[in-house]
Coordinates of C-alpha atoms in Angstrom, one line a residue:
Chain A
X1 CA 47.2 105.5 32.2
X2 CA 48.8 106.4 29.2
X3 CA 50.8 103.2 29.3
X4 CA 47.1 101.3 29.3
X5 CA 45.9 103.8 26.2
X6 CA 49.4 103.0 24.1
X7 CA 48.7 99.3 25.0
X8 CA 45.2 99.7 23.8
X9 CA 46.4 101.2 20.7
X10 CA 49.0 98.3 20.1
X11 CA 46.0 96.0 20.3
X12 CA 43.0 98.0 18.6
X13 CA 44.5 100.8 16.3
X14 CA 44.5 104.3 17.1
X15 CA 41.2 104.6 15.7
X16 CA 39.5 102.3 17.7
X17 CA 41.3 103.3 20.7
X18 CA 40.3 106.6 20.4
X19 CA 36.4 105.5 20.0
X20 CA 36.4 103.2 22.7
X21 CA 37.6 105.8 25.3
X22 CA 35.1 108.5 23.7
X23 CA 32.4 106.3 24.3
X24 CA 33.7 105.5 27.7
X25 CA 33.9 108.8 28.4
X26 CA 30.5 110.2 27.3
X27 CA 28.5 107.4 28.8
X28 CA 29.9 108.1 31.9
X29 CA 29.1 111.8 31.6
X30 CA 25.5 110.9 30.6
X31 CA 25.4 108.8 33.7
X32 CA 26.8 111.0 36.2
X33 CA 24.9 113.9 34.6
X34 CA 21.6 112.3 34.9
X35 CA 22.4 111.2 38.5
X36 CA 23.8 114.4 39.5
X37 CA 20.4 116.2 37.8
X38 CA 17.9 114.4 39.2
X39 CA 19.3 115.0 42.6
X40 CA 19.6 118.4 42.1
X41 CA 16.6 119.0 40.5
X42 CA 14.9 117.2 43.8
X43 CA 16.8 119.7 46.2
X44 CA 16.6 122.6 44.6
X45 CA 12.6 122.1 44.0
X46 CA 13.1 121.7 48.1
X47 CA 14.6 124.1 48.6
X48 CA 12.5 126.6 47.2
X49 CA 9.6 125.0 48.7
X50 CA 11.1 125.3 52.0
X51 CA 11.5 121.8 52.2
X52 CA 14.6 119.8 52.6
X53 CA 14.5 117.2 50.0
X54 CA 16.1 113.8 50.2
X55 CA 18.6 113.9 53.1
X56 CA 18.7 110.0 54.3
X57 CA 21.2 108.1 51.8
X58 CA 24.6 110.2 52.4
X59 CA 25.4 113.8 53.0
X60 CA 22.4 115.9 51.4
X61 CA 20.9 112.3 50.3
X62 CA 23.9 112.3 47.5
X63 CA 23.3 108.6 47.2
X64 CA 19.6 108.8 46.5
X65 CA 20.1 108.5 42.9
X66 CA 22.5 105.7 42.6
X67 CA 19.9 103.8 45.1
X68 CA 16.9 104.7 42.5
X69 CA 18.6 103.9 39.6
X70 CA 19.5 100.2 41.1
X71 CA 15.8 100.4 41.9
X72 CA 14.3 100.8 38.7
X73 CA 17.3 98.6 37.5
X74 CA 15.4 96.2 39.3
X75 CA 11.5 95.9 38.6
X76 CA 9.7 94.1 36.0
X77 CA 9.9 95.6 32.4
X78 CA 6.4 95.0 32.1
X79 CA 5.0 95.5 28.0
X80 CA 1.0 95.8 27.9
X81 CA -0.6 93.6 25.6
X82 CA -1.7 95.4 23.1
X83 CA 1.4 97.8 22.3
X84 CA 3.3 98.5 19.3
X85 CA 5.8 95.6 19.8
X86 CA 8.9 96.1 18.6
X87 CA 8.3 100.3 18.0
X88 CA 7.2 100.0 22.1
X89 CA 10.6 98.3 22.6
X90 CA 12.3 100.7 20.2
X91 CA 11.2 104.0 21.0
X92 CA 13.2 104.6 24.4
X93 CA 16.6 103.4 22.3
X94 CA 15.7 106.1 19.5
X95 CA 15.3 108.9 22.0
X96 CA 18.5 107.9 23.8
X97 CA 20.4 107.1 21.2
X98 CA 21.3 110.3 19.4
X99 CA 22.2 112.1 22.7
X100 CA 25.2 110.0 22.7
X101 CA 26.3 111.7 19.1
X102 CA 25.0 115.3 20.8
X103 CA 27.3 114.8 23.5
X104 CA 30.5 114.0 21.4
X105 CA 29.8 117.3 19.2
X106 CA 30.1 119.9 22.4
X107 CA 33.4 121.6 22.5
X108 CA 34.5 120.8 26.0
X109 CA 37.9 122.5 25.6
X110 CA 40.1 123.9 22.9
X111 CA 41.4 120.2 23.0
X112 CA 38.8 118.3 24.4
X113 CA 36.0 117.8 21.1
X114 CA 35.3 114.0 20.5
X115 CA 33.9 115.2 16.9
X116 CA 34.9 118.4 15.7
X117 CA 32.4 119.2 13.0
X118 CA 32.5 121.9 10.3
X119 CA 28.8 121.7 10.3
X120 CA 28.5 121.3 14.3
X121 CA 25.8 123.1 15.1
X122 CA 23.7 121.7 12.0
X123 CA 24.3 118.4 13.1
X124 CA 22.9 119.0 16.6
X125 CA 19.9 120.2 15.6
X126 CA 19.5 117.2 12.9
X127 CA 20.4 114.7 15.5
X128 CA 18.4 116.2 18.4
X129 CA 15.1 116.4 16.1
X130 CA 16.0 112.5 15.9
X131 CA 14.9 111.7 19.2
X132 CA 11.9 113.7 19.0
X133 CA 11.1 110.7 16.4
X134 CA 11.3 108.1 19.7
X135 CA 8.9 110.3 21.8
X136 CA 6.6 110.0 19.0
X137 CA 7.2 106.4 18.6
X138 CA 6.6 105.9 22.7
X139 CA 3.2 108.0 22.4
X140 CA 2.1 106.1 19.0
X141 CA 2.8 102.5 20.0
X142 CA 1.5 102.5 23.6
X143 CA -2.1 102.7 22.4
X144 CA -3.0 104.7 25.2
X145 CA -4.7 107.7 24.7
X146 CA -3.0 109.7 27.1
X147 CA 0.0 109.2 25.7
X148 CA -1.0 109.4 22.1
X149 CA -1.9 112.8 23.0
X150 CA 1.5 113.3 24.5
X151 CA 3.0 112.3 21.6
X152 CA 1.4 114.5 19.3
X153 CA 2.1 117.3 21.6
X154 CA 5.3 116.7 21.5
X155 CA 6.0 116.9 18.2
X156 CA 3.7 119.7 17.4
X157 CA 6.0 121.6 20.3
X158 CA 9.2 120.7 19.1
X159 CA 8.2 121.9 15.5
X160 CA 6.9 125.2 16.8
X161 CA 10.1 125.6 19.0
X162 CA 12.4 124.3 16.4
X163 CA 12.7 127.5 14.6
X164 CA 12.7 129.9 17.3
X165 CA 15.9 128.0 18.1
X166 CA 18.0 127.5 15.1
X167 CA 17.0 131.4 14.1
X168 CA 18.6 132.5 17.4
X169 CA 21.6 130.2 16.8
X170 CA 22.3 131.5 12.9
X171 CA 22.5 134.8 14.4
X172 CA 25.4 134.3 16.5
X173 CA 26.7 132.3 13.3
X174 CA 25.9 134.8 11.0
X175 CA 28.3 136.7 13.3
X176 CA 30.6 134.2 13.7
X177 CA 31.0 133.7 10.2
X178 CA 31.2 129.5 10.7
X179 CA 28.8 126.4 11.9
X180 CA 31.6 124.6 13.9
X181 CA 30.9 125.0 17.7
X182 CA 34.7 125.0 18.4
X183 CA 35.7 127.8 16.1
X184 CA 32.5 130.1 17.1
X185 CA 34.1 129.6 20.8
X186 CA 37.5 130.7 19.3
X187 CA 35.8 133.5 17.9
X188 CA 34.7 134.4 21.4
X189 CA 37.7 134.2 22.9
X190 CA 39.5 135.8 20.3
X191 CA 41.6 138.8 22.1
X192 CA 39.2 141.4 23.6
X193 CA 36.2 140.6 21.5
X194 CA 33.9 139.4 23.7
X195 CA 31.0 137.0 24.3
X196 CA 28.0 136.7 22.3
X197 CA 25.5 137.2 24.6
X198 CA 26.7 140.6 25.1
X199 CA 26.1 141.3 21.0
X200 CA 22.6 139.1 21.1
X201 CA 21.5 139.5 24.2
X202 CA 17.8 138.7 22.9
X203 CA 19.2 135.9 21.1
X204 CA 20.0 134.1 24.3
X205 CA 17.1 135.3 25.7
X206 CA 14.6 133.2 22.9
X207 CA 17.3 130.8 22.5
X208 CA 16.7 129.5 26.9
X209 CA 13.0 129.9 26.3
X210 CA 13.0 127.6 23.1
X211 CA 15.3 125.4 24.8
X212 CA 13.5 124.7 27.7
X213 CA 10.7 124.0 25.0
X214 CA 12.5 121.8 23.3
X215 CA 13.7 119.7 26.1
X216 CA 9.8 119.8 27.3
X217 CA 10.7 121.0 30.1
X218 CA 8.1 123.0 32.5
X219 CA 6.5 125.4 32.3
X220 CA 6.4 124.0 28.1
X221 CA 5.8 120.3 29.7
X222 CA 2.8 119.7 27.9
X223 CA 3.7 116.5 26.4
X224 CA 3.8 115.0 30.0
X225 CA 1.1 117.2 31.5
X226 CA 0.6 115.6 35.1
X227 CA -2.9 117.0 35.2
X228 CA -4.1 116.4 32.0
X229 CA -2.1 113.2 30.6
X230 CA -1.4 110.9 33.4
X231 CA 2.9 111.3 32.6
X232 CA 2.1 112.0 28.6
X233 CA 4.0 109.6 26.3
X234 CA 5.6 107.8 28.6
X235 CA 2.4 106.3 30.6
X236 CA 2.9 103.0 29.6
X237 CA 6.5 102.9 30.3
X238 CA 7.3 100.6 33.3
X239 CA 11.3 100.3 34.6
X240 CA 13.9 100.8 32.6
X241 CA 12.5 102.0 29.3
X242 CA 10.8 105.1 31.8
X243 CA 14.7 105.3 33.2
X244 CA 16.1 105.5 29.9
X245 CA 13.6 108.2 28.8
X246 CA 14.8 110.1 31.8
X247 CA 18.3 109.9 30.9
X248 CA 17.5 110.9 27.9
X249 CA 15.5 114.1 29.0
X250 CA 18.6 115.2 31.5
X251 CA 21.3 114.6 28.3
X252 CA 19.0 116.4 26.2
X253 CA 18.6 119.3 28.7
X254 CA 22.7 118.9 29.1
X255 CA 23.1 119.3 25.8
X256 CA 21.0 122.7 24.8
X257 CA 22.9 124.2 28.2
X258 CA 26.3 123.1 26.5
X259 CA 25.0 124.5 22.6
X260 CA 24.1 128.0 24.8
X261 CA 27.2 127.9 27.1
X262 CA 29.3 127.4 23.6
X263 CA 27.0 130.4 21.6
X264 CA 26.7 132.7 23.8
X265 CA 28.9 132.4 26.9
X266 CA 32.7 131.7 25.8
X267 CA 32.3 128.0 26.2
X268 CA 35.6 126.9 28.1
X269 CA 36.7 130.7 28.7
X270 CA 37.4 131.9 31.8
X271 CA 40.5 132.8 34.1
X272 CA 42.1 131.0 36.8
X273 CA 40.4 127.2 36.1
X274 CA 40.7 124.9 33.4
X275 CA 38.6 125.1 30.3
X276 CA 36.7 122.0 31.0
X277 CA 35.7 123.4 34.2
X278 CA 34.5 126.5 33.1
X279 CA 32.5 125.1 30.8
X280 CA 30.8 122.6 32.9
X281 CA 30.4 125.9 35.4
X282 CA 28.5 127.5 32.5
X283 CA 26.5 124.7 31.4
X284 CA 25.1 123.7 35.2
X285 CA 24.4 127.6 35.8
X286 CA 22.5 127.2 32.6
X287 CA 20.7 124.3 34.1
X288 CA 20.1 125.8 37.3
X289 CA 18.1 128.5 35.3
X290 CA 15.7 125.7 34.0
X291 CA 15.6 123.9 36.9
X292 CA 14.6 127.7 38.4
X293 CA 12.2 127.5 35.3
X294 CA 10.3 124.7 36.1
X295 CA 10.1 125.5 40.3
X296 CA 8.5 129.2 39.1
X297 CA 6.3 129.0 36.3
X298 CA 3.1 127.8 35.8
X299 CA 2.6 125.2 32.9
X300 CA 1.0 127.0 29.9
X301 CA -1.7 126.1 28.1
X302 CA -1.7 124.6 24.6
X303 CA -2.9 127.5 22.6
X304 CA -0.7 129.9 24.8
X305 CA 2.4 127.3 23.9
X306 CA 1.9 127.9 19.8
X307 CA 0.9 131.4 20.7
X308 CA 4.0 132.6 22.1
X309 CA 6.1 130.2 19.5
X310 CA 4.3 131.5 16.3
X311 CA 3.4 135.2 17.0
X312 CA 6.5 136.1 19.1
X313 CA 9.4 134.3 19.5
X314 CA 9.8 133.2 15.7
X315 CA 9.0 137.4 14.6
X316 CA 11.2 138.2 17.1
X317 CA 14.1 135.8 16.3
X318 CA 13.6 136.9 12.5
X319 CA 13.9 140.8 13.3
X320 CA 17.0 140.0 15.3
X321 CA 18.6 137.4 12.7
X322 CA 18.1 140.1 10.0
X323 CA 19.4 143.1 11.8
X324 CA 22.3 140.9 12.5
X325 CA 22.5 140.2 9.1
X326 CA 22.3 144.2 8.3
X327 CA 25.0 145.0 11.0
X328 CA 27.5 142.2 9.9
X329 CA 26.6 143.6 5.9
X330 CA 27.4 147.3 6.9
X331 CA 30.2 147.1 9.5
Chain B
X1 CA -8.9 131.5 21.6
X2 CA -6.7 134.2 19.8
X3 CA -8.9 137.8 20.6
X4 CA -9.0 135.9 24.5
X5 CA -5.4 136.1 24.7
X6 CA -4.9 139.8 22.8
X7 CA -7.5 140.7 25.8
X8 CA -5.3 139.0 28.3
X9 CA -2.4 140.5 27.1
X10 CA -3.7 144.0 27.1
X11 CA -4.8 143.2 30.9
X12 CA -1.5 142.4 32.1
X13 CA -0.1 145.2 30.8
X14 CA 2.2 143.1 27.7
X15 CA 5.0 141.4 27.0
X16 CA 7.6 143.4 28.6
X17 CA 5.5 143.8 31.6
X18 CA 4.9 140.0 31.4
X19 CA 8.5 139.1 30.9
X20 CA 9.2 141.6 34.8
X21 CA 6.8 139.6 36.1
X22 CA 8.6 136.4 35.7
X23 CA 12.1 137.5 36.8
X24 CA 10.0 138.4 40.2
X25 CA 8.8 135.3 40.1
X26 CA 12.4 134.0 39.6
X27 CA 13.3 136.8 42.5
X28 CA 11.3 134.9 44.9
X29 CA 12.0 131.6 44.5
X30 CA 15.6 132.0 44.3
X31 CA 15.7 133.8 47.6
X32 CA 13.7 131.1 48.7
X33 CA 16.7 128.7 48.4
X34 CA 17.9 131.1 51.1
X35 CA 15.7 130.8 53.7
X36 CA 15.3 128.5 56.7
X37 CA 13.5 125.2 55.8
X38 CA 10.7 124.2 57.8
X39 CA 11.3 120.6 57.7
X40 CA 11.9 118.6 60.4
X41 CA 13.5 115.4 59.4
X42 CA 11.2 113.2 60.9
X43 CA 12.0 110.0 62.7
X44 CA 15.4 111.5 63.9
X45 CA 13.9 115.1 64.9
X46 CA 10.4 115.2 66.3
X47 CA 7.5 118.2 67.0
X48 CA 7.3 119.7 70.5
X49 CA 3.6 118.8 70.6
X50 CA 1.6 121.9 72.6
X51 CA -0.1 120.7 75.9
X52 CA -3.2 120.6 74.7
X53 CA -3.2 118.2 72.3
X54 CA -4.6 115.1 73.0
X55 CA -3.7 112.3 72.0
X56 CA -4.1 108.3 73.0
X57 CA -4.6 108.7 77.5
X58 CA -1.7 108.0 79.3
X59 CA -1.3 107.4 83.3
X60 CA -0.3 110.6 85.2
X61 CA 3.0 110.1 87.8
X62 CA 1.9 111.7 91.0
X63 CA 4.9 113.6 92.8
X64 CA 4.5 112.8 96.1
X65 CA 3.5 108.7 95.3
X66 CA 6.0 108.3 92.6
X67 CA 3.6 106.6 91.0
X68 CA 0.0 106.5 89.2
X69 CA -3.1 106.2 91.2
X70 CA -5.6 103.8 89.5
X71 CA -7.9 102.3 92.5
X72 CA -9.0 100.2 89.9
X73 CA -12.6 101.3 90.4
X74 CA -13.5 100.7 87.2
X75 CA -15.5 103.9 86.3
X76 CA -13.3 104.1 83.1
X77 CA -13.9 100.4 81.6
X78 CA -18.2 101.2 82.6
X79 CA -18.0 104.6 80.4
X80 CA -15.9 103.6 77.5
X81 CA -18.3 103.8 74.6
X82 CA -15.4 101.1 72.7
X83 CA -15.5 99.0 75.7
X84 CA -11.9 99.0 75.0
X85 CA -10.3 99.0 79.1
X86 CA -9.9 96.3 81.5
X87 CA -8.8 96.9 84.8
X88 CA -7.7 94.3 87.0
X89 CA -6.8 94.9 91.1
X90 CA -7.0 93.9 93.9
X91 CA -6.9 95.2 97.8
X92 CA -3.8 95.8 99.3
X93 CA -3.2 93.9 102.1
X94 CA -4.3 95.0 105.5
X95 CA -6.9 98.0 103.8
X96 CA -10.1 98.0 101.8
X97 CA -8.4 100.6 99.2
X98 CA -8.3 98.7 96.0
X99 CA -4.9 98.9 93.6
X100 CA -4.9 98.2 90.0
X101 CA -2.3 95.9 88.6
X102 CA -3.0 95.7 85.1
X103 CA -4.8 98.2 82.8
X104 CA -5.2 97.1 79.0
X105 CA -6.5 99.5 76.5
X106 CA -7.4 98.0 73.2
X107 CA -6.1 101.1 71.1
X108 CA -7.3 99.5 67.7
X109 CA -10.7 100.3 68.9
X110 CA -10.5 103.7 71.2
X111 CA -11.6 106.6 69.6
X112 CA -9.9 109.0 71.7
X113 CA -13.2 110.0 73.0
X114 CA -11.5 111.3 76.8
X115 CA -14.5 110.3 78.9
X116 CA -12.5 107.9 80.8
X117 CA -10.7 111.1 81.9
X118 CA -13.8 112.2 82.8
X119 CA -14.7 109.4 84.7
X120 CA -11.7 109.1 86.4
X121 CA -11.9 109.8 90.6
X122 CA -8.3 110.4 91.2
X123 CA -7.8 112.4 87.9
X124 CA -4.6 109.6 87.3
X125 CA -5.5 109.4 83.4
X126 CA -4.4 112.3 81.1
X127 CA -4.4 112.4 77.6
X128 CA -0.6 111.9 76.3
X129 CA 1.5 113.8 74.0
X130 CA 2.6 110.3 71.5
X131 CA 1.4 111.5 68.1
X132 CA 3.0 108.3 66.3
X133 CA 1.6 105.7 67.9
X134 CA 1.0 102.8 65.4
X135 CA -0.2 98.8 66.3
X136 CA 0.7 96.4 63.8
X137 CA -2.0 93.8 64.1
X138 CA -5.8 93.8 65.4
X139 CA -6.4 94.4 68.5
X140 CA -3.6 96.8 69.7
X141 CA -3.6 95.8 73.1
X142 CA -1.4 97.7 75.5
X143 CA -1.1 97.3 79.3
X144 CA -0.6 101.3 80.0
X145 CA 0.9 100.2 83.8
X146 CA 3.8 98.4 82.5
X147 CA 6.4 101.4 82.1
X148 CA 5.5 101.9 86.4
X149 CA 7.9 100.2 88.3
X150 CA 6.7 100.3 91.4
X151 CA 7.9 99.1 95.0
X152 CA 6.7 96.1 96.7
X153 CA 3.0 96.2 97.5
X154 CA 3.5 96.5 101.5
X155 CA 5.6 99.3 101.1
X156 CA 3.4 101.2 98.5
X157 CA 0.7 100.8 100.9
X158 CA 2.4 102.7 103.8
X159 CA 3.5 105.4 101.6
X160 CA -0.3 105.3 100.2
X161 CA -1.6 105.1 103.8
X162 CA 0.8 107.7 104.6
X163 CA -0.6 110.3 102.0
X164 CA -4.1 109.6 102.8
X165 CA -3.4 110.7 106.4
X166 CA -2.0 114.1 105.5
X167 CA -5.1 114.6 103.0
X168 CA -7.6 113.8 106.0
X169 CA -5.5 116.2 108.2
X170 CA -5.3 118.9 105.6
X171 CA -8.7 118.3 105.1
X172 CA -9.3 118.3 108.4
X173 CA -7.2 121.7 109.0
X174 CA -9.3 123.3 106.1
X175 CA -12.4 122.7 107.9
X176 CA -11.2 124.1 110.9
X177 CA -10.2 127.0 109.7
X178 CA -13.8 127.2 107.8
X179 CA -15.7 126.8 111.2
X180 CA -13.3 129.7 112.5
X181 CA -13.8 132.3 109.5
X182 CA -17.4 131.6 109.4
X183 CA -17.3 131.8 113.8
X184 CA -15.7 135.1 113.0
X185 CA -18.2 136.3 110.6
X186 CA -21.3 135.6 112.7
X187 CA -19.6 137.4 115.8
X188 CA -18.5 140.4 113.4
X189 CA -22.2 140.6 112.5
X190 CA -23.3 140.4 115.6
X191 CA -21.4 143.0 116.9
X192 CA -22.4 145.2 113.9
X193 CA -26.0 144.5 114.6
X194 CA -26.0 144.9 118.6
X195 CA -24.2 148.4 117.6

């Protein structure tokens, strides 16, 4: 192996090199983290409903995934007459697209970063509201109704949830005194001081609700509302551009677990395994939470959404952002 | 909207009271995720069906024939509000007992009605326990004696003569024993009444 990457880097540059086996690497992870979610979403929602959940394509059904993916790989990409062309076309690539830059910003381990940002966590948020642009674009162009009104509910979500989310963040980087991911982890494990979630315990607490909001995940799934919207903006979606909104959904979700495992639970510390591993620990117990989420909860209603966005979480995150700020200012 | 959701807010007692409720919610269905599963994976583990359900009829094995009874009397095909059984048979050689070689139920059209049970004189028809049966074309014709194997036709009628011997002599002995008991009676009675 590093023979092949120091051939590489004969031909290509070190630069190049060094792309090439990022992108490598994170497309992979998107793939196998997209797989291994939608399995695991289907079993655990078994599981709690007694049920068994796919069990026929290898142990567990472990090889369900790989079979729907080659699936969906294979229908028709059928576009509806009267669509949005090229925006129909584009609005998939726009919401995928910007998990790929997500992805390379998550501090995997003290050496592992494929973009270590001063501004990290500034950029996520940017490049995350991106691809809220593409669910718009989906709901817009399908001139469908049902997903018109997904796509407005969407964005009206993300909007509300938005600041719920970056206001618990800048607490825990008012208290760590920088944006980039990697130092806040240093921070944390920074002898005997401690993880965050033990100093912003409420922090976290908004922070997983507005995630899961953010990711429109249930019980915020409005934008997709089964019952009310058909499957929201992505009716019209045949194939691979429904796949790739999937993908998508499970980076996206991947993503705001890593953002919380980094902010509030030591990132890649822990004893004993690797930091890589300890992070990936922290960010699937994360996503077990939401996948708890969604198996639990009812779906709320729209009004109840903005209610509990407007009148509680963003007060809520504001008291706590400025008693941080107090603390940090006194101590 | 807004004073509706104050009121529903004050009803369930507020947010911190709302926020227990969900990690009891969360409390549940994780231990859930615990708990047996009542799944049966289906075409490789089946239900137990219970004894009464009834399903699509079936031919009963007799013990001591080893084998069904249809006399191919045709009481079944005569009721069958589908018309959906033929019985062919013929007699067995050297008796005028009748034996029934083929019996075709058309199971697109039964409706599972059970009066051919009813019907039946030798009580040889049952209701089975096959909950996934399916046809794949019209007319789902099944010949419901084919799984019988049964011996050559000379020696099934011995073994058939055979039993109907020991019926007429149990038969026979139950009478008997009637005619005794009620002999027995009447003399008790008279002797009570001559007393």
């Amino acid at each position: 192996m590093p023979a092949l990457i120091a051939a590489l880097e004969g031909m290509l540059g070190t630069w190049l090199t060094q792309f090439l086996l990022g992108f490598t690497a994170l497309a992979a992870l998107i793939t196998l983290n997209a797989m291994f979610m939608v399995w695991f979403e289907r079993k655990v929602s078994a599981w709690v409903q007694g049920r068994l959940g796919p069990m026929e394509h290898g142990p567990q059904g472990t090889l369900q995934t790989l079979l729907d993916v080659i699936k969906l790989l294979g229908k028709e990409p059928i576009i509806p007459a009267k669509v949005d062309r090229t925006t129909f076309i584009l609005a998939p690539v726009v919401a995928f697209l910007p998990a790929l830059v997500l992805l390379s910003l998550l501090p995997y381990s003290e050496d592992l970063v494929f973009t270590n940002a001063e501004s990290g966590i500034l950029l996520v948020f940017a490049f995350g509201g991106v691809s809220l642009m593409g669910v718009f674009m989906g709901g817009w162009s399908s001139n469908n109704k049902y997903a018109l009104l997904g796509g407005v509910r969407a964005v009206s979500q993300n909007i509300a949830y938005e600041l719920p989310l970056l206001l618990s963040t800048m607490a825990v980087v008012l208290s760590a005194g920088t944006l980039n991911i990697s130092k806040i982890v240093q921070v944390q494990t920074a002898g005997g001081f401690g993880w965050f979630f033990m100093y912003q315990p409420l922090a976290l607490i908004i922070y997983i609700i507005a995630a899961t909001a953010e990711t429109n995940r249930a019980p915020f799934d409005i934008p997709e509302a089964e019952s009310e919207l058909v499957a929201g903006f992505h009716t019209e979606y045949p194939a691979m551009g429904f796949a790739v909104f999937f993908l998508a959904e499970y980076t996206y979700m991947f993503v705001v677990c890593g953002v919380g495992a980094a902010l509030f639970l030591g990132g890649n510390h822990g004893p004993w395994l690797p930091g890589p591993c300890w992070f990936l620990i922290k960010v699937y117990f994360l996503l077990f939470l939401m996948v708890m989420f969604r198996w639990t909860f009812p779906r709320l209603r729209f009004d109840q959404l903005m209610d509990l966005a407007w009148k509680l979480l963003i007060p809520l995150s504001l008291a706590n952002l400025m008693v941080t700020a107090l603390v940090i200012k006194l101590v | 909207m807004t004073e509706d959701n104050d009121q529903q807010r004050r009803e369930h007692g507020g947010i911190v009271a709302g926020f227990g409720s969900l990690l009891t919610g969360l409390k549940i269905t994780t231990g859930k995720i615990f708990k047996p599963k009542v799944t049966l994976e289906y075409p490789h583990q089946k239900v137990e069906m219970s004894e009464a359900f009834r399903s699509c009829i079936a031919f009963v094995r007799f013990e001591d024939i080893d084998t069904h009874d249809c006399i191919a009397c045709d009481a079944c095909a005569i009721i069958c509000p589908s018309d959906c059984i033929t019985v062919t048979g013929d007699r067995m050689p050297d008796s005028k007992k009748k034996r029934a070689d083929r019996f075709d139920v058309d199971f697109s059209t039964c409706s599972l009605c059970g009066l051919c049970l009813a019907a039946c004189p030798t009580d040889t028809l049952k209701y089975s326990a096959d909950f996934d049966d399916a046809g794949y074309q019209r007319g789902w014709v099944q010949d419901l004696l084919e799984p019988f194997d049964d011996p050559p036709i000379e020696e099934l009628a011995k073994t058939l003569t055979a039993r109907e011997e020991r019926k007429k002599a149990e038969r026979k002995a139950a009478r008997e024993a009637a005619k005794a008991a009620k002999a027995a009676a009447k003399a008790k009675q008279e002797e009570s009444g001559n007393a």
